[in-house]
Amino acid sequence: MLDAVDVALMRALQGDGRATYQALADGVGLSRTAVRARVRQLVGSGAIRIVGVLHAGVLGMEVLGQVSFSVSGPVGPVLRELAPRDAVTFAAQTAGRFPLVADLRVRDDEALAGELAALRALPGVTSVEVFRADSVIKDAYSSVRTLRDIVIDPLDWRLVRHLQRDGRASYAELARQVGLSQAAARSRVVRLIDAGVVHVTALVEPSVVGADEQLGFGVRCRGDASATAVRLGTLSGVSFLATGFGRYDIVGAVTAADRNSLVESVEAIRSNPDVAHVETWEHLSVAKERRRGDTGAPAVPVAGEEERGLTAHGSQGAQGVQGARSGDPVSV
């Protein structure tokens, strides 16, 4: 059972997964030794994973889209076709107006158009509708951050890979892994974090915090979608929000401990005077889920770029149109 101190530590680690034990102790009013034991217990029990999450802009995968499918016949065969596709980061059978949704992450709009053409041609697919994200307003799983211009060399990439596996690895351990001095490893890691290349955060297991109810939603607005999304982001339970264009003006997600709380959150969204229409969907069966922070995602943009280095260019810091889903890490 988690107490208020555990929850406070989780929140602090979501904001900065490499926060020192002393800084965490100062925040919760316990000794450094007690906080260290609690964090180790949270990690050891599987309640949280502390990992480095690579900024999508570093890989050039800036365009994010959510696709809703109309399907003739069973949904299962279409899901099995979607799962192996590299551009698909999430695919699930849903309860709602559409029986299937998928999230895509691609390099540019031309690549998105090509992927959509391929998806429309899949057996059983009768039509697709698309939401193309242009800005992430809220992401409870990883801070919405700006990527600054930075040159990333092979040693940087090796550090990033180690952080993806263990976000709290000590500077001494990172130095041993990549063949640097401890001071040099620390300097590089701080530079990568400050530039937005990687964000070290705690991914929280939903069942641990009682966030067992999850719902995706789309909103059509009467006025400024960005301003509306900012206001919706203050509502209890809203864990993800992105503005864009296509099927909706805003796509988001809600997490809650129980069905009543979920209903209250959706009602609060509907009560906003600038919300003209809300559509919701529940994920019944997840066929593919590439979580932010998973070590399976490549840590280098394309073959060969690790050897010659890469310049990452600043962007708006979009994090993916995933929101809260069954099995996703959640905010507390």
Short mmCIF file of N, CA, C and O in Angstrom, two decimals, residues 44 50 139 194 207 212 239 262 286 306 317:
data_model
loop_
_atom_site.label_atom_id
_atom_site.label_comp_id
_atom_site.label_asym_id
_atom_site.label_seq_id
_atom_site.Cartn_x
_atom_site.Cartn_y
_atom_site.Cartn_z
N GLY A 44 12.00 -1.70 -6.87
CA GLY A 44 12.10 -3.15 -6.74
C GLY A 44 10.77 -3.86 -6.83
O GLY A 44 10.70 -4.99 -7.33
N ILE A 50 12.35 3.92 -13.57
CA ILE A 50 12.97 5.22 -13.81
C ILE A 50 13.86 5.08 -15.04
O ILE A 50 14.85 4.35 -15.02
N ASP A 139 1.20 16.24 -20.91
CA ASP A 139 1.59 14.84 -20.96
C ASP A 139 2.04 14.45 -19.57
O ASP A 139 3.11 14.87 -19.12
N ASP A 194 19.59 19.03 -20.22
CA ASP A 194 19.26 20.46 -20.35
C ASP A 194 18.82 20.82 -21.77
O ASP A 194 17.98 21.71 -21.96
N SER A 207 -1.91 0.15 -11.82
CA SER A 207 -2.60 -0.57 -10.75
C SER A 207 -2.09 -0.16 -9.38
O SER A 207 -2.79 -0.26 -8.38
N ASP A 212 -7.15 2.50 -12.57
CA ASP A 212 -7.53 1.36 -13.39
C ASP A 212 -8.52 1.71 -14.49
O ASP A 212 -8.76 0.92 -15.39
N SER A 239 -4.94 13.40 -18.27
CA SER A 239 -3.52 13.04 -18.23
C SER A 239 -2.79 13.36 -19.52
O SER A 239 -1.55 13.40 -19.54
N LEU A 262 -14.26 8.63 -13.34
CA LEU A 262 -14.07 8.77 -14.78
C LEU A 262 -15.23 9.57 -15.38
O LEU A 262 -15.02 10.49 -16.19
N VAL A 286 -5.45 -4.35 -26.49
CA VAL A 286 -4.28 -3.66 -27.03
C VAL A 286 -3.39 -4.67 -27.76
O VAL A 286 -2.93 -5.64 -27.16
N GLU A 306 25.29 7.31 -35.60
CA GLU A 306 25.99 7.27 -34.33
C GLU A 306 27.48 7.47 -34.56
O GLU A 306 28.16 8.09 -33.76
N GLY A 317 8.58 19.88 -29.07
CA GLY A 317 8.55 18.90 -27.99
C GLY A 317 7.32 18.05 -27.94
O GLY A 317 6.87 17.67 -26.87
#
